[in-house]
């Protein structure tokens, strides 16, 4: 190994170490996000979302640096066994994030259904008939929600 390639390997190792730490922090943040979703804690969810955005920005910058160093040195860092745990952890983060996204989407659907019912749409936001132009017909009239 030449001095130049050692320098690239050292720089790449430093970037990969930083990347591994940020990915671990992202993993913890995604777990926090999931807990906030489970507890319906909007403040914690907002904090986790903000942190997740900052971490993703840093991870993106580090990954760009990793790819540049890899290309400049001819090192295939994506297939280097030393960093396989980091890439596996990124896959775990993707999976957790997708699950959290499905939970958020489901909750948004529930809120839309509730709002449709409150606004008098007896179908709960699910249009069941179409008008003469092929568009769905939604009744926006007020209705009685409860009687005493």
Short mmCIF file of C-alpha atoms in Angstrom, two decimals:
data_model
loop_
_atom_site.label_atom_id
_atom_site.label_comp_id
_atom_site.label_asym_id
_atom_site.label_seq_id
_atom_site.Cartn_x
_atom_site.Cartn_y
_atom_site.Cartn_z
CA UNK A 1 0.00 0.00 0.00
CA UNK A 2 1.46 3.35 -1.03
CA UNK A 3 1.51 6.45 1.14
CA UNK A 4 -1.18 8.05 -1.02
CA UNK A 5 -3.51 5.09 -0.76
CA UNK A 6 -2.91 4.96 3.02
CA UNK A 7 -3.93 8.61 3.23
CA UNK A 8 -7.13 7.91 1.30
CA UNK A 9 -7.84 4.87 3.46
CA UNK A 10 -7.26 6.89 6.63
CA UNK A 11 -9.54 9.69 5.40
CA UNK A 12 -12.17 7.18 4.30
CA UNK A 13 -11.98 5.40 7.66
CA UNK A 14 -12.52 8.71 9.46
CA UNK A 15 -15.53 9.56 7.29
CA UNK A 16 -16.95 6.07 7.75
CA UNK A 17 -16.51 6.37 11.53
CA UNK A 18 -18.43 9.64 11.49
CA UNK A 19 -21.05 8.09 9.22
CA UNK A 20 -21.46 5.11 11.56
CA UNK A 21 -22.00 7.42 14.56
CA UNK A 22 -24.56 9.52 12.69
CA UNK A 23 -26.41 6.43 11.46
CA UNK A 24 -26.56 5.09 15.02
CA UNK A 25 -27.92 8.47 16.15
CA UNK A 26 -30.51 8.32 13.36
CA UNK A 27 -31.54 4.83 14.46
CA UNK A 28 -32.07 6.08 18.03
CA UNK A 29 -33.98 9.10 16.70
CA UNK A 30 -36.28 6.87 14.65
CA UNK A 31 -36.98 4.78 17.75
CA UNK A 32 -37.80 8.01 19.62
CA UNK A 33 -40.08 9.01 16.75
CA UNK A 34 -41.88 5.68 16.97
CA UNK A 35 -42.34 6.05 20.72
CA UNK A 36 -43.72 9.57 20.22
CA UNK A 37 -46.15 8.19 17.63
CA UNK A 38 -47.22 5.38 19.96
CA UNK A 39 -47.76 7.83 22.82
CA UNK A 40 -49.35 10.50 20.57
CA UNK A 41 -46.84 12.97 22.01
CA UNK A 42 -46.79 15.81 19.48
CA UNK A 43 -43.93 17.72 21.17
CA UNK A 44 -41.68 14.66 21.20
CA UNK A 45 -42.70 13.86 17.63
CA UNK A 46 -41.80 17.37 16.50
CA UNK A 47 -38.41 17.14 18.25
CA UNK A 48 -37.70 13.73 16.74
CA UNK A 49 -38.71 14.92 13.29
CA UNK A 50 -36.47 17.97 13.55
CA UNK A 51 -33.54 15.85 14.78
CA UNK A 52 -34.15 13.31 12.03
CA UNK A 53 -33.93 16.05 9.40
CA UNK A 54 -30.61 17.33 10.78
CA UNK A 55 -29.18 13.82 10.99
CA UNK A 56 -30.25 12.99 7.44
CA UNK A 57 -28.55 16.17 6.19
CA UNK A 58 -25.30 15.23 7.96
CA UNK A 59 -25.51 11.64 6.74
CA UNK A 60 -26.05 12.84 3.19
CA UNK A 61 -22.97 15.11 3.39
CA UNK A 62 -20.85 12.31 4.87
CA UNK A 63 -22.05 9.86 2.23
CA UNK A 64 -21.16 12.33 -0.52
CA UNK A 65 -17.69 12.65 1.02
CA UNK A 66 -17.43 8.84 1.26
CA UNK A 67 -18.30 8.43 -2.41
CA UNK A 68 -15.83 11.14 -3.45
CA UNK A 69 -13.02 9.54 -1.44
CA UNK A 70 -13.94 6.11 -2.79
CA UNK A 71 -13.89 7.34 -6.37
CA UNK A 72 -10.63 9.27 -5.94
CA UNK A 73 -8.84 6.34 -4.31
CA UNK A 74 -10.37 3.51 -6.30
CA UNK A 75 -11.59 1.92 -3.06
CA UNK A 76 -15.02 0.27 -3.16
CA UNK A 77 -16.19 1.43 0.25
CA UNK A 78 -19.74 0.16 -0.27
CA UNK A 79 -18.44 -3.42 -0.42
CA UNK A 80 -15.73 -3.11 2.23
CA UNK A 81 -16.46 -5.62 5.02
CA UNK A 82 -15.26 -3.12 7.65
CA UNK A 83 -18.31 -0.98 7.02
CA UNK A 84 -20.92 -3.66 6.44
CA UNK A 85 -22.48 -3.05 9.89
CA UNK A 86 -23.01 0.62 9.02
CA UNK A 87 -24.71 -0.22 5.75
CA UNK A 88 -26.85 -2.85 7.50
CA UNK A 89 -27.84 -0.25 10.10
CA UNK A 90 -28.87 2.11 7.29
CA UNK A 91 -31.20 -0.65 6.05
CA UNK A 92 -32.68 -0.95 9.55
CA UNK A 93 -33.22 2.81 9.61
CA UNK A 94 -34.99 2.67 6.27
CA UNK A 95 -37.31 -0.05 7.53
CA UNK A 96 -38.15 1.78 10.77
CA UNK A 97 -38.72 5.02 8.85
CA UNK A 98 -41.09 3.27 6.42
CA UNK A 99 -43.05 1.80 9.34
CA UNK A 100 -43.24 5.20 11.02
CA UNK A 101 -44.43 6.70 7.74
CA UNK A 102 -47.20 4.11 7.45
CA UNK A 103 -48.32 4.91 11.00
CA UNK A 104 -48.44 8.63 10.21
CA UNK A 105 -50.34 7.97 6.98
CA UNK A 106 -52.86 5.81 8.82
CA UNK A 107 -53.36 8.48 11.48
CA UNK A 108 -53.88 11.13 8.82
CA UNK A 109 -56.54 8.89 7.25
CA UNK A 110 -58.30 8.58 10.61
CA UNK A 111 -58.26 12.34 11.10
CA UNK A 112 -59.66 12.89 7.60
CA UNK A 113 -62.45 10.42 8.27
CA UNK A 114 -63.28 12.13 11.56
CA UNK A 115 -63.29 15.55 9.92
CA UNK A 116 -65.53 14.27 7.14
CA UNK A 117 -67.99 12.90 9.68
CA UNK A 118 -67.94 16.12 11.69
CA UNK A 119 -68.58 18.15 8.56
CA UNK A 120 -71.65 16.06 7.75
CA UNK A 121 -70.23 13.66 5.19
CA UNK A 122 -72.05 10.49 6.20
CA UNK A 123 -69.62 8.31 4.27
CA UNK A 124 -66.75 9.29 6.54
CA UNK A 125 -64.71 10.76 3.73
CA UNK A 126 -65.11 7.78 1.45
CA UNK A 127 -67.21 8.92 -1.49
CA UNK A 128 -69.65 6.26 -2.53
CA UNK A 129 -71.45 7.98 -5.42
CA UNK A 130 -70.41 9.86 -8.52
CA UNK A 131 -72.07 12.82 -10.13
CA UNK A 132 -72.97 13.24 -13.80
CA UNK A 133 -69.45 14.53 -14.57
CA UNK A 134 -67.80 11.49 -13.01
CA UNK A 135 -66.69 13.30 -9.87
CA UNK A 136 -67.50 12.14 -6.40
CA UNK A 137 -70.34 13.83 -4.59
CA UNK A 138 -69.67 14.87 -1.03
CA UNK A 139 -72.29 16.46 1.18
CA UNK A 140 -70.87 19.37 3.16
CA UNK A 141 -73.97 19.98 5.25
CA UNK A 142 -73.96 20.08 9.01
CA UNK A 143 -75.53 17.20 10.85
CA UNK A 144 -76.47 16.26 14.36
CA UNK A 145 -73.61 14.43 16.02
CA UNK A 146 -75.38 13.66 19.28
CA UNK A 147 -78.55 14.41 21.16
CA UNK A 148 -79.11 14.74 24.88
#
